[in-house]
Amino acid sequence: MRKLCLPGYGTLIPVALLLGFAPFYPEPHLVGKVRMLFAGTLSKPLDVFDLFWHTWPFALLLVRIVVDLKGKKGES
């Protein structure tokens, strides 16, 4: 099986926090897009792209955590 080459936590955490919560004022973009998603008003292509753009760092961080936990489970 091929090993994934993922960025380290030192890169992923700041990117997830900065890109996920930018702009910080008046409301993080991700919060607004998730609110639109649950309200059923996330219909414009730009809004869907924005949701993806502000979410991917968190998804990549989650993949990194899962890969690391599976690797530790396999070692013990």
PDB file of C-alpha atoms in Angstrom:
ATOM      1  CA  MET A   1       0.000   0.000   0.000  1.00  0.00           C
ATOM      2  CA  ARG A   2       1.282   3.430  -0.891  1.00  0.00           C
ATOM      3  CA  LYS A   3       1.926   5.828   1.981  1.00  0.00           C
ATOM      4  CA  LEU A   4       0.227   9.225   1.863  1.00  0.00           C
ATOM      5  CA  CYS A   5       2.515  12.233   1.836  1.00  0.00           C
ATOM      6  CA  LEU A   6       0.611  14.725   3.975  1.00  0.00           C
ATOM      7  CA  PRO A   7       1.782  18.069   5.370  1.00  0.00           C
ATOM      8  CA  GLY A   8       2.724  18.175   9.038  1.00  0.00           C
ATOM      9  CA  TYR A   9       0.576  19.475  11.862  1.00  0.00           C
ATOM     10  CA  GLY A  10       2.697  22.636  12.009  1.00  0.00           C
ATOM     11  CA  THR A  11       1.395  23.517   8.560  1.00  0.00           C
ATOM     12  CA  LEU A  12      -2.107  22.048   8.672  1.00  0.00           C
ATOM     13  CA  ILE A  13      -3.316  23.603  11.927  1.00  0.00           C
ATOM     14  CA  PRO A  14      -2.468  27.252  11.055  1.00  0.00           C
ATOM     15  CA  VAL A  15      -3.828  26.839   7.509  1.00  0.00           C
ATOM     16  CA  ALA A  16      -7.053  25.295   8.820  1.00  0.00           C
ATOM     17  CA  LEU A  17      -7.512  28.060  11.375  1.00  0.00           C
ATOM     18  CA  LEU A  18      -6.654  30.931   9.034  1.00  0.00           C
ATOM     19  CA  LEU A  19      -8.470  29.729   5.928  1.00  0.00           C
ATOM     20  CA  GLY A  20     -11.335  28.133   7.801  1.00  0.00           C
ATOM     21  CA  PHE A  21     -12.205  31.162   9.870  1.00  0.00           C
ATOM     22  CA  ALA A  22     -11.204  34.024   7.552  1.00  0.00           C
ATOM     23  CA  PRO A  23     -12.560  36.686   7.505  1.00  0.00           C
ATOM     24  CA  PHE A  24     -12.752  36.843  11.266  1.00  0.00           C
ATOM     25  CA  TYR A  25     -15.084  39.840  11.506  1.00  0.00           C
ATOM     26  CA  PRO A  26     -18.093  40.146  11.531  1.00  0.00           C
ATOM     27  CA  GLU A  27     -18.574  36.374  11.124  1.00  0.00           C
ATOM     28  CA  PRO A  28     -16.277  33.627   9.860  1.00  0.00           C
ATOM     29  CA  HIS A  29     -17.069  32.695   6.280  1.00  0.00           C
ATOM     30  CA  LEU A  30     -17.347  29.014   7.112  1.00  0.00           C
ATOM     31  CA  VAL A  31     -19.985  29.691   9.774  1.00  0.00           C
ATOM     32  CA  GLY A  32     -22.074  31.656   7.286  1.00  0.00           C
ATOM     33  CA  LYS A  33     -21.772  28.977   4.596  1.00  0.00           C
ATOM     34  CA  VAL A  34     -22.705  26.160   6.995  1.00  0.00           C
ATOM     35  CA  ARG A  35     -25.684  28.219   8.153  1.00  0.00           C
ATOM     36  CA  MET A  36     -26.721  28.643   4.508  1.00  0.00           C
ATOM     37  CA  LEU A  37     -26.280  24.897   3.917  1.00  0.00           C
ATOM     38  CA  PHE A  38     -28.571  23.959   6.803  1.00  0.00           C
ATOM     39  CA  ALA A  39     -31.123  26.607   5.807  1.00  0.00           C
ATOM     40  CA  GLY A  40     -31.193  25.261   2.253  1.00  0.00           C
ATOM     41  CA  THR A  41     -30.070  28.546   0.695  1.00  0.00           C
ATOM     42  CA  LEU A  42     -26.630  27.389  -0.462  1.00  0.00           C
ATOM     43  CA  SER A  43     -27.482  27.360  -4.161  1.00  0.00           C
ATOM     44  CA  LYS A  44     -25.092  29.693  -5.998  1.00  0.00           C
ATOM     45  CA  PRO A  45     -22.023  27.987  -7.473  1.00  0.00           C
ATOM     46  CA  LEU A  46     -19.773  30.583  -5.837  1.00  0.00           C
ATOM     47  CA  ASP A  47     -21.248  29.797  -2.416  1.00  0.00           C
ATOM     48  CA  VAL A  48     -20.703  26.055  -2.940  1.00  0.00           C
ATOM     49  CA  PHE A  49     -17.103  26.735  -3.994  1.00  0.00           C
ATOM     50  CA  ASP A  50     -16.636  28.984  -0.937  1.00  0.00           C
ATOM     51  CA  LEU A  51     -17.879  26.205   1.341  1.00  0.00           C
ATOM     52  CA  PHE A  52     -15.408  23.774  -0.243  1.00  0.00           C
ATOM     53  CA  TRP A  53     -12.565  26.316  -0.147  1.00  0.00           C
ATOM     54  CA  HIS A  54     -12.995  27.100   3.552  1.00  0.00           C
ATOM     55  CA  THR A  55     -13.572  23.440   4.528  1.00  0.00           C
ATOM     56  CA  TRP A  56     -10.756  21.558   2.765  1.00  0.00           C
ATOM     57  CA  PRO A  57      -8.035  22.391   5.349  1.00  0.00           C
ATOM     58  CA  PHE A  58     -10.161  20.848   8.114  1.00  0.00           C
ATOM     59  CA  ALA A  59     -10.816  17.775   5.960  1.00  0.00           C
ATOM     60  CA  LEU A  60      -7.100  17.369   5.249  1.00  0.00           C
ATOM     61  CA  LEU A  61      -6.302  17.783   8.955  1.00  0.00           C
ATOM     62  CA  LEU A  62      -8.873  15.097   9.759  1.00  0.00           C
ATOM     63  CA  VAL A  63      -7.307  12.764   7.176  1.00  0.00           C
ATOM     64  CA  ARG A  64      -3.881  13.382   8.744  1.00  0.00           C
ATOM     65  CA  ILE A  65      -5.196  12.557  12.227  1.00  0.00           C
ATOM     66  CA  VAL A  66      -6.902   9.357  11.021  1.00  0.00           C
ATOM     67  CA  VAL A  67      -3.788   8.213   9.139  1.00  0.00           C
ATOM     68  CA  ASP A  68      -1.594   8.872  12.184  1.00  0.00           C
ATOM     69  CA  LEU A  69      -3.973   7.050  14.534  1.00  0.00           C
ATOM     70  CA  LYS A  70      -4.203   4.044  12.209  1.00  0.00           C
ATOM     71  CA  GLY A  71      -0.418   3.982  11.955  1.00  0.00           C
ATOM     72  CA  LYS A  72      -0.025   3.966  15.741  1.00  0.00           C
ATOM     73  CA  LYS A  73      -2.673   1.258  16.112  1.00  0.00           C
ATOM     74  CA  GLY A  74      -0.822  -0.922  13.615  1.00  0.00           C
ATOM     75  CA  GLU A  75       2.498  -0.493  15.455  1.00  0.00           C
ATOM     76  CA  SER A  76       1.235  -1.683  18.827  1.00  0.00           C
TER      77      SER A  76
END
